[in-house]
JSON list of C-alpha atoms in Angstrom, two decimals:
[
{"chain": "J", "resi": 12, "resn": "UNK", "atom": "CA", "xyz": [160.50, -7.69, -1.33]},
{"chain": "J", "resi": 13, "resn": "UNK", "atom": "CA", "xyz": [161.28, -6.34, -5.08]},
{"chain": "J", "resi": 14, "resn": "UNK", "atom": "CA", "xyz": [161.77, -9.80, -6.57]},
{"chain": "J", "resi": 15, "resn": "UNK", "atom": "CA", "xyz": [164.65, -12.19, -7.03]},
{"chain": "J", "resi": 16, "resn": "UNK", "atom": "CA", "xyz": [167.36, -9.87, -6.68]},
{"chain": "J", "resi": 17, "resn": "UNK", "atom": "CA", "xyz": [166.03, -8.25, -3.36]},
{"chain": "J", "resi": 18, "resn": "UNK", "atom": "CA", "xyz": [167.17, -8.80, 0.17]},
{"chain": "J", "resi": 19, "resn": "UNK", "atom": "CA", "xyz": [165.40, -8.16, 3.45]},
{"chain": "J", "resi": 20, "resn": "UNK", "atom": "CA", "xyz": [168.94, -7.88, 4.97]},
{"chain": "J", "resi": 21, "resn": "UNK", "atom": "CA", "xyz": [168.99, -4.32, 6.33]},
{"chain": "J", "resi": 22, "resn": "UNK", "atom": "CA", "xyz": [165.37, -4.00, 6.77]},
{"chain": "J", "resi": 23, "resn": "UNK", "atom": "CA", "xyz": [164.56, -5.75, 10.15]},
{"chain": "J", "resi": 24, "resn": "UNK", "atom": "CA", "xyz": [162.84, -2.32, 11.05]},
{"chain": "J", "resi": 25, "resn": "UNK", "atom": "CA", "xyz": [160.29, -2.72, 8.59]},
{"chain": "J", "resi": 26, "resn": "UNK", "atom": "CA", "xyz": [156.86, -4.21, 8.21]},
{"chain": "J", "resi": 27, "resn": "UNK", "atom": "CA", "xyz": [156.52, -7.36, 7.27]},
{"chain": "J", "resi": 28, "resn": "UNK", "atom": "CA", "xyz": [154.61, -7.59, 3.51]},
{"chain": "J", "resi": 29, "resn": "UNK", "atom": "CA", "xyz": [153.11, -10.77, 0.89]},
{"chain": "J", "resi": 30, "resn": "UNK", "atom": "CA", "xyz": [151.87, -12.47, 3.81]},
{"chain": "J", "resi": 31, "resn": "UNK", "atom": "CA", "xyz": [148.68, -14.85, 3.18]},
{"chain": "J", "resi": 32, "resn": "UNK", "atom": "CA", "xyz": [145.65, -14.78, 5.46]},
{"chain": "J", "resi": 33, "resn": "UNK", "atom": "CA", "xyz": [146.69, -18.38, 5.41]},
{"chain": "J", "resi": 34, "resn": "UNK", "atom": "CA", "xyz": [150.22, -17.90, 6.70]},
{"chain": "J", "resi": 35, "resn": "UNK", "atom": "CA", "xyz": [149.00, -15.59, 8.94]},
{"chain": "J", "resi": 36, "resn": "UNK", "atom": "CA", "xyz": [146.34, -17.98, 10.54]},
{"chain": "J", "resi": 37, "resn": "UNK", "atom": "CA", "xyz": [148.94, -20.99, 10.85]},
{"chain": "J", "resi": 38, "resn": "UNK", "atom": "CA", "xyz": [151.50, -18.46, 12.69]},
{"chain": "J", "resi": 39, "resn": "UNK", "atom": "CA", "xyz": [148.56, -17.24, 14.96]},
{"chain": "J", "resi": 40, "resn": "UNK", "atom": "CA", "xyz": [147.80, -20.45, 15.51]},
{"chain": "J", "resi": 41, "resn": "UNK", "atom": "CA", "xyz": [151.33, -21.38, 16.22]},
{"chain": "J", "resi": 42, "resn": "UNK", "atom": "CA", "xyz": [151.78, -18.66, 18.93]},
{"chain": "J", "resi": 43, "resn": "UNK", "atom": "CA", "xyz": [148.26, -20.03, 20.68]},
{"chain": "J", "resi": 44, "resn": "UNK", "atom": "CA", "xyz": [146.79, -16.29, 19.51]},
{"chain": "J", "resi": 45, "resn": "UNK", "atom": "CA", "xyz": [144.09, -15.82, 16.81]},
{"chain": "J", "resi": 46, "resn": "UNK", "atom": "CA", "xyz": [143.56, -12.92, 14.30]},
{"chain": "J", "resi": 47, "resn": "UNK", "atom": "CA", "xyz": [141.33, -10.53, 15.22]},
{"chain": "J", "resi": 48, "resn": "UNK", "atom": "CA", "xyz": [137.67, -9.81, 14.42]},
{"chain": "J", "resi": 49, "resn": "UNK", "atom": "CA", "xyz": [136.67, -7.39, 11.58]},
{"chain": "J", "resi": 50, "resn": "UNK", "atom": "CA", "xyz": [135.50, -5.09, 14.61]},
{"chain": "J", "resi": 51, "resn": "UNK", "atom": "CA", "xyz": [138.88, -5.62, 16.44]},
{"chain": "J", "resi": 52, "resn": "UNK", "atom": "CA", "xyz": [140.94, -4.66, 13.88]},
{"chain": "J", "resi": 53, "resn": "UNK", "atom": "CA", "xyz": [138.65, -1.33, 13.24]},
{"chain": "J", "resi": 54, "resn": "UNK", "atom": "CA", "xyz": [139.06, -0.62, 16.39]},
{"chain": "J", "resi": 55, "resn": "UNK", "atom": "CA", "xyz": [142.76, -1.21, 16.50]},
{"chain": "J", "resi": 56, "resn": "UNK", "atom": "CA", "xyz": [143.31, 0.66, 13.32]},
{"chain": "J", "resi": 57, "resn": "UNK", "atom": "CA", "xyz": [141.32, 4.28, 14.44]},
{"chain": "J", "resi": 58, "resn": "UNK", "atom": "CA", "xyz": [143.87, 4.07, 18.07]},
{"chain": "J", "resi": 59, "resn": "UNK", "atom": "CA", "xyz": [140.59, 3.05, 20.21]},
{"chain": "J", "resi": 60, "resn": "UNK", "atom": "CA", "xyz": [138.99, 6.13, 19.03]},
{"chain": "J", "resi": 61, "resn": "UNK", "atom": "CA", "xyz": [135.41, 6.55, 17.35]},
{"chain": "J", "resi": 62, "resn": "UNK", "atom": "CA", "xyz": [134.62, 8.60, 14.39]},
{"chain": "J", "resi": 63, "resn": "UNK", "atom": "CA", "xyz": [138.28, 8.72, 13.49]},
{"chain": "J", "resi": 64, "resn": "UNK", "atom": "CA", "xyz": [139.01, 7.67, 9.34]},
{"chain": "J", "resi": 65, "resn": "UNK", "atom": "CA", "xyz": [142.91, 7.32, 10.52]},
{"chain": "J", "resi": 66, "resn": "UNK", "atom": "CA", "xyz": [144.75, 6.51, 13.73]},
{"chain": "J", "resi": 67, "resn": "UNK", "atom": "CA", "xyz": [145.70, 10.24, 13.96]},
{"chain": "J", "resi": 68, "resn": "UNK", "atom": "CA", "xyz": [142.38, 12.06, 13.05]},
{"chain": "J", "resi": 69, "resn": "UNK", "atom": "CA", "xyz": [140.12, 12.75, 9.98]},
{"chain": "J", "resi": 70, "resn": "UNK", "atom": "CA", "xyz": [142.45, 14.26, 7.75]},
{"chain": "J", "resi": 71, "resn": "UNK", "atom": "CA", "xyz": [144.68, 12.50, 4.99]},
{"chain": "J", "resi": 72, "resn": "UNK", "atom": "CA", "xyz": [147.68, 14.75, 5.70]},
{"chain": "J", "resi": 73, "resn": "UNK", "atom": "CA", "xyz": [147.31, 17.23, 8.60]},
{"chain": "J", "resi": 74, "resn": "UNK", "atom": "CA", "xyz": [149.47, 19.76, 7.96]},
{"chain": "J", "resi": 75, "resn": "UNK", "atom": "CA", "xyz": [150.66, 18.58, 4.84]},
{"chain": "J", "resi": 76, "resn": "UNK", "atom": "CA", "xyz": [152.37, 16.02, 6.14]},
{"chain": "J", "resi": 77, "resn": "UNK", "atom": "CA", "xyz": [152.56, 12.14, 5.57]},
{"chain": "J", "resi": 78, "resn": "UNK", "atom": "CA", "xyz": [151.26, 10.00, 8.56]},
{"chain": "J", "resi": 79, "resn": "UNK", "atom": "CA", "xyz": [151.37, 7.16, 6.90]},
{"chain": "J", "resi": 80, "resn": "UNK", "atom": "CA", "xyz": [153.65, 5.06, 4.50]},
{"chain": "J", "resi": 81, "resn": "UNK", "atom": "CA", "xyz": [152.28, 4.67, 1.30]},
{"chain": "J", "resi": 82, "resn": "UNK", "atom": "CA", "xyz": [152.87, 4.12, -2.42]},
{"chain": "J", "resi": 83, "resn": "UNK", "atom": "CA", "xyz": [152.44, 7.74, -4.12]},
{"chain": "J", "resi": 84, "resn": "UNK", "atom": "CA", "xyz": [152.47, 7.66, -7.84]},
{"chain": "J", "resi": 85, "resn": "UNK", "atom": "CA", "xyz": [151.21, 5.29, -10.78]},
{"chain": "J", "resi": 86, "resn": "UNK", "atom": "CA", "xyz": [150.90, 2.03, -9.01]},
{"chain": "J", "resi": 87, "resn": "UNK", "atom": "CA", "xyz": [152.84, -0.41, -9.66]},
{"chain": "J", "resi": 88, "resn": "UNK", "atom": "CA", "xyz": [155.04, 1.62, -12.05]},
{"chain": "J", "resi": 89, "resn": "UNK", "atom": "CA", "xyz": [156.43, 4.27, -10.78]},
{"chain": "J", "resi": 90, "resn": "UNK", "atom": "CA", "xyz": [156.60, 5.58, -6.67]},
{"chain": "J", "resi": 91, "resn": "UNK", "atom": "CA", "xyz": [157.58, 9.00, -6.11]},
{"chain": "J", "resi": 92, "resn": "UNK", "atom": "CA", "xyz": [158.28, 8.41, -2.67]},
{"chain": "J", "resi": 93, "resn": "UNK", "atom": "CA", "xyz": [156.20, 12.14, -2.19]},
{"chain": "J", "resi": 94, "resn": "UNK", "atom": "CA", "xyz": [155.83, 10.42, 1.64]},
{"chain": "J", "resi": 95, "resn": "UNK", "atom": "CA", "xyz": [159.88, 10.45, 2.30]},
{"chain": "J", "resi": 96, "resn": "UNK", "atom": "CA", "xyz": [159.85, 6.52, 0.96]},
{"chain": "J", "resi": 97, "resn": "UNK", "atom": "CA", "xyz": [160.03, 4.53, -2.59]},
{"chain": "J", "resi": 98, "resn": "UNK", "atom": "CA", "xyz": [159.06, 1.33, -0.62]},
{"chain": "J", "resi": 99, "resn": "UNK", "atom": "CA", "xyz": [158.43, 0.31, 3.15]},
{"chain": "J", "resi": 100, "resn": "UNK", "atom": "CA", "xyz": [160.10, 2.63, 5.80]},
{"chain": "J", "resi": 101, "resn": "UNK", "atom": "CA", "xyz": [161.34, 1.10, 9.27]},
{"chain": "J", "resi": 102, "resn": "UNK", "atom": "CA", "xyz": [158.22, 1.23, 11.53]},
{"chain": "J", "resi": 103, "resn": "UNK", "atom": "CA", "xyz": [159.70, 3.86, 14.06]},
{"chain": "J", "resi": 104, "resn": "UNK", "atom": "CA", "xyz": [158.65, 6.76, 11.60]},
{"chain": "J", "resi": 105, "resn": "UNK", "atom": "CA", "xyz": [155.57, 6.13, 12.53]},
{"chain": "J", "resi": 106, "resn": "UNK", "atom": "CA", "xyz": [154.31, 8.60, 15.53]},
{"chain": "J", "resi": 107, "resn": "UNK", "atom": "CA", "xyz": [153.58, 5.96, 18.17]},
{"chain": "J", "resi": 108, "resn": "UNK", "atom": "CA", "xyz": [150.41, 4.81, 18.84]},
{"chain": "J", "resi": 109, "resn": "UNK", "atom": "CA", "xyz": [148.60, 5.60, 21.57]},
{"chain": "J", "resi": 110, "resn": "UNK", "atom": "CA", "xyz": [147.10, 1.69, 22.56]},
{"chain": "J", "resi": 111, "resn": "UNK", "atom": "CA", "xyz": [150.18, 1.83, 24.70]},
{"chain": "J", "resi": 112, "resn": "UNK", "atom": "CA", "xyz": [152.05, -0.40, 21.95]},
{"chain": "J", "resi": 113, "resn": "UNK", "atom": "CA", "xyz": [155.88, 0.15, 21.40]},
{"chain": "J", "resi": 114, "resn": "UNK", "atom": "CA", "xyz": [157.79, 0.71, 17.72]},
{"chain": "J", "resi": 115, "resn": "UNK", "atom": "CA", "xyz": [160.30, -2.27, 17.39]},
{"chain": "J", "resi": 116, "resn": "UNK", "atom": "CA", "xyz": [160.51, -5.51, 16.23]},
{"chain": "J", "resi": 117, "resn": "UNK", "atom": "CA", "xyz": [159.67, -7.68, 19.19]},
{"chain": "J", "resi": 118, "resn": "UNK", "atom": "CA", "xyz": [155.83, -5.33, 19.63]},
{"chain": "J", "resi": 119, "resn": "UNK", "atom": "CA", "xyz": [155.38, -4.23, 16.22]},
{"chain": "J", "resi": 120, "resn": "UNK", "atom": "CA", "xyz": [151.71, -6.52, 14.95]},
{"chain": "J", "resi": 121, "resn": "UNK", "atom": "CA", "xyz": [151.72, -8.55, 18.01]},
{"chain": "J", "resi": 122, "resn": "UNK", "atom": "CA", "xyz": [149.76, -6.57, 20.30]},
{"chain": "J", "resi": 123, "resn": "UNK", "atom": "CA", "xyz": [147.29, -5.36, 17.24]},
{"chain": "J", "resi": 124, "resn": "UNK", "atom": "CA", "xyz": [147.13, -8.25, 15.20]},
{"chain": "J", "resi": 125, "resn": "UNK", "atom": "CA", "xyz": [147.19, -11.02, 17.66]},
{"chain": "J", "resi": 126, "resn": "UNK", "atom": "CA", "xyz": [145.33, -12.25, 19.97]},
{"chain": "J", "resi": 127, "resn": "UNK", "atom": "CA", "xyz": [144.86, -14.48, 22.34]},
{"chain": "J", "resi": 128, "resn": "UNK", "atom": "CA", "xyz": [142.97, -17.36, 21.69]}
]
């Protein structure tokens, strides 16, 4: 994930990143599932709420607090890992969303991201 040197070896909790759209559409297609719409994905992405910028409301950090893993810094040279991380975090820190999806590695994108074809 950081280059030649790196190792995915003790991150099997984490997202999966530098996946193609074309990658992504042969493993859909695969699995017998598609990708989903533009309008799915919205929808997936705001928890099957309306009016909602973020799965967990309107506000960047409620509270002051990070809901979301994210590069925080001067992209790509330095990450202050302000949000608790200086890369991906395993997906469980996550709150759990409420499209009655579970946190681990056998749920985590396939109930969002794929679907049936």
């Amino acid at each position: 994930p950081e280059g030649p040197d790196s190792s995915i070896q003790a991150r099997g909790d984490h997202p999966v990143v530098h996946v193609s759209w074309n990658d992504a559409v042969a493993y859909c297609s695969w699995m017998g599932k598609r990708l989903p719409t533009e309008e799915e994905w919205e929808m997936a992405c705001r928890a099957g709420k309306e009016d909602r910028l973020f799965p967990w409301g309107n506000k960047w950090m409620p509270g002051g607090k990070f809901y979301s893993n994210i590069w925080t810094g001067e992209f790509p040279k330095t990450n202050t890992g302000e949000d608790g991380w200086e890369g991906t975090c395993p997906v469980t820190e996550s709150p759990a969303p409420s499209l009655g999806t579970r946190h681990d590695r056998e749920c985590v994108g396939v109930d969002l991201r794929l679907v049936d074809s």
